[in-house]
Structure formats: C-alpha cells, structure tokens
Short mmCIF file of C-alpha atoms and ligand atoms in Angstrom, two decimals:
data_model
loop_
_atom_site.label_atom_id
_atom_site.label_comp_id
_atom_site.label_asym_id
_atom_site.label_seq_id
_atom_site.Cartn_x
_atom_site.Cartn_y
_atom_site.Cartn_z
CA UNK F 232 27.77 -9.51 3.43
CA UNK F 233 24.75 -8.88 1.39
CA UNK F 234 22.80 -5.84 1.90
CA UNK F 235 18.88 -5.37 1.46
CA UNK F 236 17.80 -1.30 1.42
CA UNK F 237 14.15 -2.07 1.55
CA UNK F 238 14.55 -5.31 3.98
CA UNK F 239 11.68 -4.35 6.42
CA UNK F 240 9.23 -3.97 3.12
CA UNK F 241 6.52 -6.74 1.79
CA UNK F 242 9.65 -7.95 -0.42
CA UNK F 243 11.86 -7.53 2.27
CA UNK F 244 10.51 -9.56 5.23
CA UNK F 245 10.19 -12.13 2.76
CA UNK F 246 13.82 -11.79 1.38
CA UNK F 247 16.03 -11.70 4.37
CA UNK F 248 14.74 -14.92 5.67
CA UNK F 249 15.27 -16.48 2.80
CA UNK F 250 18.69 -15.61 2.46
CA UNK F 251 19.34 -15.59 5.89
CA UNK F 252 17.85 -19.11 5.87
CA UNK F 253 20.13 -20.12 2.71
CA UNK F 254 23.42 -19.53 5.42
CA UNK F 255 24.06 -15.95 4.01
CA UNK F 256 25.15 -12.91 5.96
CA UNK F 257 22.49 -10.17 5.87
CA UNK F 258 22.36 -6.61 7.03
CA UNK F 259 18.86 -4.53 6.88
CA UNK F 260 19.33 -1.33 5.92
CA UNK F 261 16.76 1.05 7.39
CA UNK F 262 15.76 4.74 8.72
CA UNK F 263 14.64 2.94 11.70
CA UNK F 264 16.29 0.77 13.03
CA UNK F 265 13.00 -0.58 15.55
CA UNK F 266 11.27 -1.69 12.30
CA UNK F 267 13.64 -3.99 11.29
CA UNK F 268 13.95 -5.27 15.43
CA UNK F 269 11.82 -8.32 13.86
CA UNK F 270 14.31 -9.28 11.64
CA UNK F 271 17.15 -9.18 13.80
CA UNK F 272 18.61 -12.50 14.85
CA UNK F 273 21.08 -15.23 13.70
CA UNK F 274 23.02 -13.78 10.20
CA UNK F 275 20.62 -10.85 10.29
CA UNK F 276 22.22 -7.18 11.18
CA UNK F 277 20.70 -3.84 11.12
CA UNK F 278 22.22 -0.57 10.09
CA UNK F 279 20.31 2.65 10.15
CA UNK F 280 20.82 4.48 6.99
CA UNK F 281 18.38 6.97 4.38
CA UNK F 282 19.11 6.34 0.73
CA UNK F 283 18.71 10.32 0.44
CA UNK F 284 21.63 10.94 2.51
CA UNK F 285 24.65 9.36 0.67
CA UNK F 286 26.58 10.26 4.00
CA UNK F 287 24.86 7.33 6.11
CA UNK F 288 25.54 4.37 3.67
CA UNK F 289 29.23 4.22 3.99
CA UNK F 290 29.06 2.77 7.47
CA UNK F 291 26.01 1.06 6.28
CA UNK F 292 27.52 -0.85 3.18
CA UNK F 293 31.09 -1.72 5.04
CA UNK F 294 32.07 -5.38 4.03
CA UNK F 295 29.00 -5.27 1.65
CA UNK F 296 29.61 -8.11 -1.15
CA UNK F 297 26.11 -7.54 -2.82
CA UNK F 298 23.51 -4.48 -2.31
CA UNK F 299 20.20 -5.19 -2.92
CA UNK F 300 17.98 -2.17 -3.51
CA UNK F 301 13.92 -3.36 -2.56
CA UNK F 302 13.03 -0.09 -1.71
CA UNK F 303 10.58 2.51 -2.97
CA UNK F 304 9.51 6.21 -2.11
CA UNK F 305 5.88 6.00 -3.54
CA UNK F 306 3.10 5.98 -1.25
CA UNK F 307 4.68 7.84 1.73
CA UNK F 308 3.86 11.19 2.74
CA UNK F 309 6.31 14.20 3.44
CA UNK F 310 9.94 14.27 1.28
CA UNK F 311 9.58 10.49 0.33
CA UNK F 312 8.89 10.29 -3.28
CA UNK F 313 10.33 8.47 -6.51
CA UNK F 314 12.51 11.62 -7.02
CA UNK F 315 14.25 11.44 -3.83
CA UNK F 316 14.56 7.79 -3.42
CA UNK F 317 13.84 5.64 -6.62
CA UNK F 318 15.62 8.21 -9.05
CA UNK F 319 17.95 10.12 -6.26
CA UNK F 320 18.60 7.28 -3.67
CA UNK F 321 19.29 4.42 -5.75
CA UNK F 322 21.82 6.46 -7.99
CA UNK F 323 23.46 7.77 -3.89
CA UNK F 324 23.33 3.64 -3.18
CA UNK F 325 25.01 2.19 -6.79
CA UNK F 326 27.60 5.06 -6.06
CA UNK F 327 28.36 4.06 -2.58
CA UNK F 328 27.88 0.21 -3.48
CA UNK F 329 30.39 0.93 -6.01
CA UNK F 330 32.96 2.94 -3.49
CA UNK F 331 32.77 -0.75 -1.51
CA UNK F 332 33.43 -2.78 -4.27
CA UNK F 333 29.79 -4.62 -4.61
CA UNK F 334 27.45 -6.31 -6.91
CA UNK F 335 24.02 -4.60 -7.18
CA UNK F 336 21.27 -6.03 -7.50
CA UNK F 337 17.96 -3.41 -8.39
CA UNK F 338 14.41 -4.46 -7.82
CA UNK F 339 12.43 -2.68 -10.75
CA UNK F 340 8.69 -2.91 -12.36
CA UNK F 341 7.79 -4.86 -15.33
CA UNK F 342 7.29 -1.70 -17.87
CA UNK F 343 9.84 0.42 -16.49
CA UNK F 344 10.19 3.24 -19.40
CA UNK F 345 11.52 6.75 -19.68
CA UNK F 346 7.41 8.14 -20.77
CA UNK F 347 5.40 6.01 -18.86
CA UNK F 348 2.51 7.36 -17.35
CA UNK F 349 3.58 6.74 -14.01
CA UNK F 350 6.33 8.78 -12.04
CA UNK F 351 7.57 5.83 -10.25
CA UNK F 352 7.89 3.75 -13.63
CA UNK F 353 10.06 6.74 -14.97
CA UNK F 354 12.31 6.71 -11.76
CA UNK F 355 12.68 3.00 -11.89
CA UNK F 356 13.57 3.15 -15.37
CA UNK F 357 16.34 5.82 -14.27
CA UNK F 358 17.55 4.06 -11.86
CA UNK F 359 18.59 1.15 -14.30
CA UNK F 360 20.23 3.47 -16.66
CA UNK F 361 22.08 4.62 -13.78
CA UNK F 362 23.15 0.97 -12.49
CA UNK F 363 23.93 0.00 -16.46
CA UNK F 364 26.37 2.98 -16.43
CA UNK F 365 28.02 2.07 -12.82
CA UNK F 366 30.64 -0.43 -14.46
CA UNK F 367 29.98 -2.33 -11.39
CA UNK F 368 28.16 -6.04 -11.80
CA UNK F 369 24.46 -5.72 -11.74
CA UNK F 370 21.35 -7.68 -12.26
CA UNK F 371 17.98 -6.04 -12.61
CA UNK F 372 14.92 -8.02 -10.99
CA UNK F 373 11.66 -6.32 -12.95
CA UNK F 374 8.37 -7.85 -10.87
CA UNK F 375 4.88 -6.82 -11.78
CA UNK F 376 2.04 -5.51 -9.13
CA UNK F 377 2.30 -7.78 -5.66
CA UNK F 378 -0.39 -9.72 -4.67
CA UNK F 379 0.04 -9.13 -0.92
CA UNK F 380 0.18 -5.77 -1.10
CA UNK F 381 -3.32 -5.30 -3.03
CA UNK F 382 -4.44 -8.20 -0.72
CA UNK F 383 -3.73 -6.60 2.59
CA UNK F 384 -5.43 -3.43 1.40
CA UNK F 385 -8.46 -4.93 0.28
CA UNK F 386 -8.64 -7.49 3.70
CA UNK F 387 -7.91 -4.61 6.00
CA UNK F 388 -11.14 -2.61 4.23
CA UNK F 389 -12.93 -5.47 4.13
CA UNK F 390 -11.92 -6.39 7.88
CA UNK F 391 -12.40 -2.66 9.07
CA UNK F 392 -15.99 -1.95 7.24
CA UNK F 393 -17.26 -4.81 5.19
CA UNK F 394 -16.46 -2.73 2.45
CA UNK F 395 -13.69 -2.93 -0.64
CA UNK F 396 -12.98 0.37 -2.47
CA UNK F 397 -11.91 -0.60 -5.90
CA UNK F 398 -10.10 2.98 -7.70
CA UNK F 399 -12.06 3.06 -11.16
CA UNK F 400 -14.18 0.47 -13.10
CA UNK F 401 -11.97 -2.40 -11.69
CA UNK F 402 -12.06 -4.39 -15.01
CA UNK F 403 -8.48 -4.19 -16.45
CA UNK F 404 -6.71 -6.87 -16.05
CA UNK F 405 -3.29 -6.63 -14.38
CA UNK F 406 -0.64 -9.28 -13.40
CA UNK F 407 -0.22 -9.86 -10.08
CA UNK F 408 3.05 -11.74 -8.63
CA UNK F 409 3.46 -13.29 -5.21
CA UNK F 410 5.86 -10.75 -3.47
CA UNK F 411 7.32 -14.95 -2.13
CA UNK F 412 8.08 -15.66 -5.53
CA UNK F 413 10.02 -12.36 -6.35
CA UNK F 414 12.55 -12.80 -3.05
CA UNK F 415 12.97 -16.66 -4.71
CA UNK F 416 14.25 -15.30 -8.10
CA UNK F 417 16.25 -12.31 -6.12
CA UNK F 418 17.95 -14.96 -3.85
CA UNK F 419 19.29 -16.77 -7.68
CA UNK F 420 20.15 -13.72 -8.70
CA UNK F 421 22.51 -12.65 -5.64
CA UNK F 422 23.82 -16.02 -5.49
CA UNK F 423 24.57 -16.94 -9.34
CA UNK F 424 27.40 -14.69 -11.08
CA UNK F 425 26.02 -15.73 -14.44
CA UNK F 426 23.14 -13.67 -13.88
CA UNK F 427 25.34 -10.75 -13.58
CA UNK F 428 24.53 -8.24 -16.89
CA UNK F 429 21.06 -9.36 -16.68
CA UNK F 430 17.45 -8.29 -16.71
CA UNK F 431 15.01 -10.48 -15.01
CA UNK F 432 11.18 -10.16 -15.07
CA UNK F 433 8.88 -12.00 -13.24
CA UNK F 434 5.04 -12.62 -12.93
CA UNK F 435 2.49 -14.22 -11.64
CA UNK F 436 0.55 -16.73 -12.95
CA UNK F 437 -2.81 -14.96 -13.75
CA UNK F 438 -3.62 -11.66 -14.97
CA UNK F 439 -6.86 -10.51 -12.95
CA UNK F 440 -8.99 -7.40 -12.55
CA UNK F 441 -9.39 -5.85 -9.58
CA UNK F 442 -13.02 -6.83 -8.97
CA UNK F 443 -11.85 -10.44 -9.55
CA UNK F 444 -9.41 -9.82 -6.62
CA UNK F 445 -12.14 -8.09 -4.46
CA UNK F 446 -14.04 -11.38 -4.83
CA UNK F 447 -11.05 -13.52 -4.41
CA UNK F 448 -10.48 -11.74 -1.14
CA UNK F 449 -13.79 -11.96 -0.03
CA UNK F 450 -14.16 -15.72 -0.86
CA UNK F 451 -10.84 -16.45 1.17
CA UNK F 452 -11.96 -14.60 4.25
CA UNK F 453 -15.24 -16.03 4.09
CA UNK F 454 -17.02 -12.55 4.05
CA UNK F 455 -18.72 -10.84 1.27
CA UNK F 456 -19.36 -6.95 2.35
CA UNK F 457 -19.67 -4.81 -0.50
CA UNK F 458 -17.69 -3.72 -3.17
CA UNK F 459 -17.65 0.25 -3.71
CA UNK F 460 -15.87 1.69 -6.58
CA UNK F 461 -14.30 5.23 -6.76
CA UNK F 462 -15.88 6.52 -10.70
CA UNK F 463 -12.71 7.66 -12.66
CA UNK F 464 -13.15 11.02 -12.79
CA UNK F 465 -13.45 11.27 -9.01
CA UNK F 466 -9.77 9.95 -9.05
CA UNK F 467 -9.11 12.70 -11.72
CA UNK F 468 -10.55 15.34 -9.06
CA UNK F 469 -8.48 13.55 -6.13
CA UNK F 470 -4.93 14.01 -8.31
CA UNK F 471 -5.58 17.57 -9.21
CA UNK F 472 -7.43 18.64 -5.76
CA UNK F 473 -4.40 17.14 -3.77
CA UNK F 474 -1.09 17.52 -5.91
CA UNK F 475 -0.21 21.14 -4.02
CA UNK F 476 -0.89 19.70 -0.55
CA UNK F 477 -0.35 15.93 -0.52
CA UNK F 478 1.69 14.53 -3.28
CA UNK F 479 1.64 10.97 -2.30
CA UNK F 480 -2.35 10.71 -2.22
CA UNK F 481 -2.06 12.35 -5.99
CA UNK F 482 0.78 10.11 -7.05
CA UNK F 483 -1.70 6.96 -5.89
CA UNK F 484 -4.54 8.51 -7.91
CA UNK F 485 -2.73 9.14 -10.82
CA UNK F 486 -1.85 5.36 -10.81
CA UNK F 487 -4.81 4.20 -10.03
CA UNK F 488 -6.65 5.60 -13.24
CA UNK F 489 -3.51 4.28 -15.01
CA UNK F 490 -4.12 0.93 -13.55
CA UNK F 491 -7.20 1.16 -14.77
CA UNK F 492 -7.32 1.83 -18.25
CA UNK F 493 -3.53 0.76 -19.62
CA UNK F 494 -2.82 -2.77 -20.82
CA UNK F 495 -0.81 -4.00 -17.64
CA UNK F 496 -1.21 -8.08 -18.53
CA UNK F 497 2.00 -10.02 -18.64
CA UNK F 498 3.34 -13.46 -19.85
CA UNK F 499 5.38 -15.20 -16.97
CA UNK F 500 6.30 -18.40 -19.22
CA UNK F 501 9.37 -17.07 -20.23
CA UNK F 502 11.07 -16.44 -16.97
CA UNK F 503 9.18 -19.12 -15.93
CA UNK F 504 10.78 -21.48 -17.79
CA UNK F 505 13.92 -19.78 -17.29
CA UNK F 506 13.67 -21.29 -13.76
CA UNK F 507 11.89 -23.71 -13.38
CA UNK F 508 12.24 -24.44 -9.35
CA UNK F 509 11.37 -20.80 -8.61
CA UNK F 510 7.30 -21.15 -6.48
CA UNK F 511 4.05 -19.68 -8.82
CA UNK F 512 2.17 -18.67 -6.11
CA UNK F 513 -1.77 -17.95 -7.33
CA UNK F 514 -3.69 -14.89 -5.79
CA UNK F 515 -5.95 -17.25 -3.65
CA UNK F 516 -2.78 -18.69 -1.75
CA UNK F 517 -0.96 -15.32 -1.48
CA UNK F 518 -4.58 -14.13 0.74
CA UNK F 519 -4.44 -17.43 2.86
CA UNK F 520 -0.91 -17.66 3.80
CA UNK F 521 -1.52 -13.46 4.68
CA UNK F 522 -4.52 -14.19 6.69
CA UNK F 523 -2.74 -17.43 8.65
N1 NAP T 789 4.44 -3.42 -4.16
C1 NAP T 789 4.37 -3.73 -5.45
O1 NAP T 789 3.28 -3.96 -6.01
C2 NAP T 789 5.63 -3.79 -6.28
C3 NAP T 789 5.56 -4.26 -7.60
C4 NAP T 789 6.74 -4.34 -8.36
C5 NAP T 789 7.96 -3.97 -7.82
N2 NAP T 789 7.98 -3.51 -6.53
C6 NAP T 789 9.30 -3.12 -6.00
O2 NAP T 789 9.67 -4.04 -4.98
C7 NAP T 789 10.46 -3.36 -3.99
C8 NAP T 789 9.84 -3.58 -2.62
O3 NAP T 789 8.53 -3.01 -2.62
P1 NAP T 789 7.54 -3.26 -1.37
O4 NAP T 789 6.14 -3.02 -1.87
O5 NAP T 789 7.90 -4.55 -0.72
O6 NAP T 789 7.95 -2.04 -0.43
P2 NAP T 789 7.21 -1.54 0.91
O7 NAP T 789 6.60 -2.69 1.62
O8 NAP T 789 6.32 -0.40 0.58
O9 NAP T 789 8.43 -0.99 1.78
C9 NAP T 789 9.19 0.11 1.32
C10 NAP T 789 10.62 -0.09 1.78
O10 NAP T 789 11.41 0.99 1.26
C11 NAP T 789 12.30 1.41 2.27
N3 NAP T 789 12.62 2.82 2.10
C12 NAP T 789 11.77 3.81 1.74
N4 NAP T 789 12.42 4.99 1.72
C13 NAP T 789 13.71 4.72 2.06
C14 NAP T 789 14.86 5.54 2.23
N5 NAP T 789 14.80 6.87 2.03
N6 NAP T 789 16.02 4.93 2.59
C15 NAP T 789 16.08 3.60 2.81
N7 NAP T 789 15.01 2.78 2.66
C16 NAP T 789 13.84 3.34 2.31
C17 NAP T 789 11.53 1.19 3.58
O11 NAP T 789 12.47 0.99 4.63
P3 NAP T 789 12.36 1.68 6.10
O12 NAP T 789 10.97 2.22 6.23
O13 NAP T 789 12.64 0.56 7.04
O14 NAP T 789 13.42 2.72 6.10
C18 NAP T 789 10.74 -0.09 3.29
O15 NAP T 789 11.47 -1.23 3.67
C19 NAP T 789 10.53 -1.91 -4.43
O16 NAP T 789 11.70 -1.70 -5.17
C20 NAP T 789 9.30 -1.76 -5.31
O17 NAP T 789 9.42 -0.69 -6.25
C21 NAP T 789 6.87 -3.42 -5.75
#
C-alpha cells in the first residue's frame, strides 16, 4: 500500500492517478476526508489523518509499503506552518512510517539549506536530515517552483479582474517545473529500489521571470488585462505589518521579495538525462491543459 500525505494537493491529484493508474494500491491521507472524495475510486482509499498529531497516522499508515510525504504547511492560515508540518509533521510521519516498516519517499525544494532565506526551505532541509537519520529506505524528490500553481494564481486574477499582481519587479528568473512531471519522477522513485539512498531534483525546462509568465498566461487565455506590480518595499511593509497577526500572509511576502531578487535558475539536463522517458512539460502547456 503506498501512502501519499499531501494526495489532494497540485502534486497530489496528479500523483495518485498516476499510480493508481500504474495498478498500485493508494491511500490519501488527509484532515478531510471530503477533499479527497474526488479521488476516491478503484485502488484509491482515504484515511483522515494530521501530520501534527502523530496519534492519527498509525491507523492511517497500516499495511503502508511506501509513504510519500507531498505535503506542505506554507500558505495556510491559523497553526499550519513549516514548523508544525514541514519540520514537525514530516519528522511525526518518517517516525510512524518507520514503526510500519516503510520506504519514504520526501518531496523537497531544489535549494533546500539549513540558512536559506526562506522558512519553508529551512524546514524542508530539516526534514531530510531527519529522513537521512531514520535508517529506514528513503529517496528525496527536490522539484523547483510549479508551474500550475503560479499559473492558477495569475489566471484566477486575470479571470476575476483583468488584472495580474506580480510581488516585486518580476524580472528574476526562476525555474518553473510542471507539477505532471514531478508525480512522473515520484512514481520511478516509489517503484525502483535502486533509487533508494537517493536525492532527486527536477526542473523544468525554462527558467522565466514572472512578467514572462504574466504574458504567457495572458497569451494562452487570449486576454491581456494589465499587469500591476506590488514595489518591493511594499512587500517589506506587508511582512513586518502582518507577522504578529497573520503569519502566513508574512511568510508569502517574505518569499516573494526572495523570489525576487535571489538567483533561483536551475539546470534540468542532468536529471533529465538521468531519465530520459520522464514528460518536460513547458509553461505554455502547463496553462492550457489547466484551462481545458
Ligand atoms: N507548489 C510549489 O511550487 C512547490 C515547489 C516545489 C516543491 N513543492 C512541494 O511539493 C509538495 C506538494 O505541494 P503542492 O503545492 O502540490 O501542495 P498544495 O497544493 O498546497 O497542497 C498542500 C497539501 O498538504 C496537505 N497538508 C497540509 N497540512 C497537512 C497536515 N497537517 N497533515 C496532512 N496533510 C497536510 C494538504 O492536505 P489536506 O488539506 O487534504 O489535509 C494538501 O494536500 C510539497 O511537499 C511542496 O513543498 C511545491
């Protein structure tokens, strides 16, 4: 049985098809159980569980061959954070992954570090410390920035006001990665023991700026509107003014003037050629199979 904490995500409704479609058993693991009702079908189960609560995986992870953690606490409001569930929650699911005799495999960022700039980057990169030290078999899956998740931001402003906010200038480039292409390399990964003891980092196949993506966006939809940008230092003012009362909106912020200014390119070749089969989705198709 392989489990997928994080299986009603971007990632996630992507991944559980495709192993689901490959003839494996799958069980969602989810607070709510309703968001994963989608899912639900032939070789897919659901089992309500919270990564913070180490006392709701055990039922959760019975029978579990391979966990695979696609999950993230960074952009939600209230006690969701990377402390409590990249950091916290991935050590409570490697321990009980561990107690049921698993594999784990640990969906990560490309630049996970102990100083990064970022809080979730610093999590991530504690999390894989924590999964190196588990003794149990493990394969990190490091992706950079998905496409459809910038892309259904930007369409849904565009959609809802004619208008794209881009956070900061909008002209360093980042590498963007086809969330499609990520569940392709984690379905090798849980399926091939002689990736075990490995770290695997995927990208996409073009490292764009987010005004480039604003005009991708508008291109593929067919509608222009206008691109706004938020000035740095109003982001500055947004991560101070709101770090007391909403964390979350700070933590975005905070990454967005990162994104902004730190050298976030990457070379996918390697990987790439690693496996050959695996899809290279470009940004333009990621927006058209979102808005089909
Ligand atoms: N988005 C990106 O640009 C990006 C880039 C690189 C790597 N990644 C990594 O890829 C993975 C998937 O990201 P995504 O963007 O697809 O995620 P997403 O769409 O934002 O979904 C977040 C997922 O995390 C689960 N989750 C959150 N808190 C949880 C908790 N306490 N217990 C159990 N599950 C919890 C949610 O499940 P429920 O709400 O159903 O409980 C949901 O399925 C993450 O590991 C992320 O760090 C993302």
């Amino acid at each position: 049985m392989i489990i997928v904490a994080g299986g009603t995500g971007t990632l996630g409704a992507r991944l559980v098809p495709c192993l689901a479609g490959a003839g494996l058993p799958v069980r969602v693991l989810t607070r709510d159980p309703a968001r994963a009702r989608h899912l639900a079908g032939h070789a897919v189960e659901v089992a309500c569980g919270d990564v913070r609560d180490p006392g709701s995986l055990t039922a959760a992870l019975q029978g579990a061959g391979t966990v695979i953690s696609a999950m993230h606490g960074f952009a939600r409001p209230g006690r969701v954070s990377p402390a409590t569930v990249d950091r916290a929650g991935n050590a409570n699911l490697i321990g009980a992954a561990a107690r049921a005799g698993a594999d784990f495999v640990l969906v990560s960022v490309v630049g996970a570090a102990p100083a990064h700039p970022i809080g979730l980057f610093r999590a991530k990169h504690a999390a894989e410390q924590t999964l190196r030290a588990s003794g149990i078999g493990w394969t990190i899956v490091r992706a950079t920035a998905f496409m459809e998740t910038w892309a259904t931001i930007m369409s849904q402003m565009l959609e809802a006001s004619g208008k794209i906010v881009v956070f900061g200038r909008g002209d360093n480039p980042v590498n963007f990665v086809s969330a499609g292409d990520v569940a392709a390399l984690i379905a090798r990964a849980v399926t091939d023991p002689g990736l075990r003891g490995q770290v695997l980092e995927i990208g996409g196949p073009d490292n764009l700026t987010f005004n480039q993506v604003a005009a991708i966006v508008q291109g593929t939809a067919g509608r222009r509107g206008t691109v706004r940008h938020i000035p740095r230092p109003a982001l500055c003012a947004m991560a101070w003014l709101t770090a007391a009362i909403k964390p979350h909106l700070a933590r975005q912020a905070r990454a967005a003037l990162v994104m902004d200014t730190l050298d976030m390119t990457f070379d996918p070749a390697p990987a790439r050629r690693a496996f050959p089969g695996l899809p290279n989705t470009d940004m333009a198709a990621a927006i058209r199979e979102l808005l089909a």
